[in-house]
Amino acid sequence: INMMDKPMNDSMHNLRETTTLIARHPDWQWQDFIARAWQIAAQLKQDNVRTVAFWFEDAALFACTMLACFHAGVRILLPPNLLEENQQWIAENADFLFDDTQFAHYGVTQKHPENPPHFACHAQTEIWLKTSGSSGQPKILVKTAAQMWLEANAIRQSLPFSTGNHIHLVSSVSAQHHYGLSYRIMLPLTMGWTIARRQLPYPEHLIEESLSAPSVVWISSPALLTRLNSNAPKLAQCPFAGIISSGGVLPVDVGNAMRKQLQTHVIECYGSTETGAIAFRADDGLWQPTPITQVGLNEEGALWVESAWLNQREQTADAAELVNGKFNLLGRIDRIVKFGDKRISLVKIEQDLLRHPWLADCYVAQHPKHARPAAWAALNTEGIQAYKTLGRNELVNRLRHFLMQSQEHSALPRFWRFTDELPRNSQSKLGKRDFEQVFLTQKEEHFA
């Protein structure tokens, strides 16, 4: 941390010299933002607060309170939602819930330095991230402020964007999760970008927020970008510096269509709550690790990660192959299965299927009762029309024939279900129970 600390502090100092705004709509001046953070820090210390939970609608208020907590040494809890289980977690572990309403009055009478120094980047203040538990029991992952700043600096070095107040960061993801925390909060603070205050989960809202900015970077997910109409007239008017996607694999045709139509960078980032950012790619090729990340493979061929912000080597469950310092992802180890005597990557089947012009999304797994691949496919408008015109059997035949160009016979899905949209959660994941249920029922699909 000492090695990285000076460059990071210099970077933050330089940004403060050139940054005038931290947020827009309404505008919030950088010096007022910093002064408010000092007020909150002073009040937290005076009240002897040890832990607070965060739930902010406004990301700029989140960022301000986060800096105050870092400085005051106050632990931050980030619940994924405010359901009863998480309310109980907050009640048991935090002094109070810090939200937009609390921000309006907390510490406003505190004095602050006339010319406040910038907050240091080496604080060991903890952030507790609670996963939603969608794939099992919820987990609590602990990060420190210093680790988050280190990761943000590595992300900054990995991206082709300039620092400065002209870029407005617009996001469809929540700051309560690691992806949103790293890219929606930490990254703009290191880059001097302005922060869009609200999470904007729909394309039309992202577009509206973007039209009033000098230049924009979007932080989004494959689920949203797949639904985006890249030919929309208003989208073409957005002053893009670039688009960042994470939370799943962005279909190749979607990413390439956006690069072509919008003439901008479309960058995928790969990582997890456990590892933080691991690697980036600006096309559908190999993944490039961050400048301070090392990767390798264990005996099973699964990727491990070492980074300056990790306490230890983290083992992923993702199969990979290394190529001259970069790597190619082959899918999760548990998504490489044996059908007959062949090892088949279920993710590769999905990627190949998604190249078909009729599909908007798909998920392939082993059928819950039979040792054969099953495909749950979301048809786009053209695909739904083909379903109605050709009939279900002929649609399946054509999709299977299309897959024969790239997959062996044992990898061709034997079972199919069709819909217009897969029920993915906010992290773009599908529940195993949802998949099993749709294949254990014999309902015929109906498209309006």
mmCIF file of N, CA and C in Angstrom, residues 250-258 354-357 359:
data_model
loop_
_atom_site.group_PDB
_atom_site.id
_atom_site.type_symbol
_atom_site.label_atom_id
_atom_site.label_comp_id
_atom_site.label_asym_id
_atom_site.label_seq_id
_atom_site.Cartn_x
_atom_site.Cartn_y
_atom_site.Cartn_z
ATOM 1 N N LEU A 250 -21.086 -10.130 -22.204
ATOM 2 C CA LEU A 250 -21.825 -9.340 -23.185
ATOM 3 C C LEU A 250 -21.814 -10.097 -24.511
ATOM 4 N N PRO A 251 -23.001 -10.415 -25.072
ATOM 5 C CA PRO A 251 -23.007 -11.129 -26.354
ATOM 6 C C PRO A 251 -22.160 -10.407 -27.397
ATOM 7 N N VAL A 252 -21.373 -11.170 -28.142
ATOM 8 C CA VAL A 252 -20.423 -10.595 -29.097
ATOM 9 C C VAL A 252 -21.118 -9.657 -30.079
ATOM 10 N N ASP A 253 -22.268 -10.097 -30.636
ATOM 11 C CA ASP A 253 -22.934 -9.278 -31.643
ATOM 12 C C ASP A 253 -23.460 -7.974 -31.054
ATOM 13 N N VAL A 254 -23.886 -8.004 -29.791
ATOM 14 C CA VAL A 254 -24.384 -6.791 -29.125
ATOM 15 C C VAL A 254 -23.253 -5.783 -28.957
ATOM 16 N N GLY A 255 -22.112 -6.253 -28.410
ATOM 17 C CA GLY A 255 -20.974 -5.366 -28.212
ATOM 18 C C GLY A 255 -20.477 -4.771 -29.522
ATOM 19 N N ASN A 256 -20.348 -5.602 -30.536
ATOM 20 C CA ASN A 256 -19.835 -5.120 -31.822
ATOM 21 C C ASN A 256 -20.805 -4.165 -32.510
ATOM 22 N N ALA A 257 -22.114 -4.442 -32.384
ATOM 23 C CA ALA A 257 -23.116 -3.536 -32.966
ATOM 24 C C ALA A 257 -23.038 -2.158 -32.312
ATOM 25 N N MET A 258 -22.834 -2.137 -30.987
ATOM 26 C CA MET A 258 -22.745 -0.852 -30.283
ATOM 27 C C MET A 258 -21.474 -0.101 -30.671
ATOM 28 N N LEU A 354 -26.044 -17.445 -29.148
ATOM 29 C CA LEU A 354 -26.358 -16.018 -29.154
ATOM 30 C C LEU A 354 -25.923 -15.313 -30.431
ATOM 31 N N ARG A 355 -25.136 -16.010 -31.243
ATOM 32 C CA ARG A 355 -24.770 -15.426 -32.542
ATOM 33 C C ARG A 355 -25.920 -15.548 -33.553
ATOM 34 N N HIS A 356 -26.938 -16.345 -33.202
ATOM 35 C CA HIS A 356 -28.068 -16.503 -34.119
ATOM 36 C C HIS A 356 -28.955 -15.251 -34.055
ATOM 37 N N PRO A 357 -29.402 -14.742 -35.188
ATOM 38 C CA PRO A 357 -30.155 -13.476 -35.207
ATOM 39 C C PRO A 357 -31.530 -13.544 -34.542
ATOM 40 N N LEU A 359 -32.081 -14.798 -31.431
ATOM 41 C CA LEU A 359 -31.992 -14.887 -29.965
ATOM 42 C C LEU A 359 -31.553 -13.570 -29.313
#
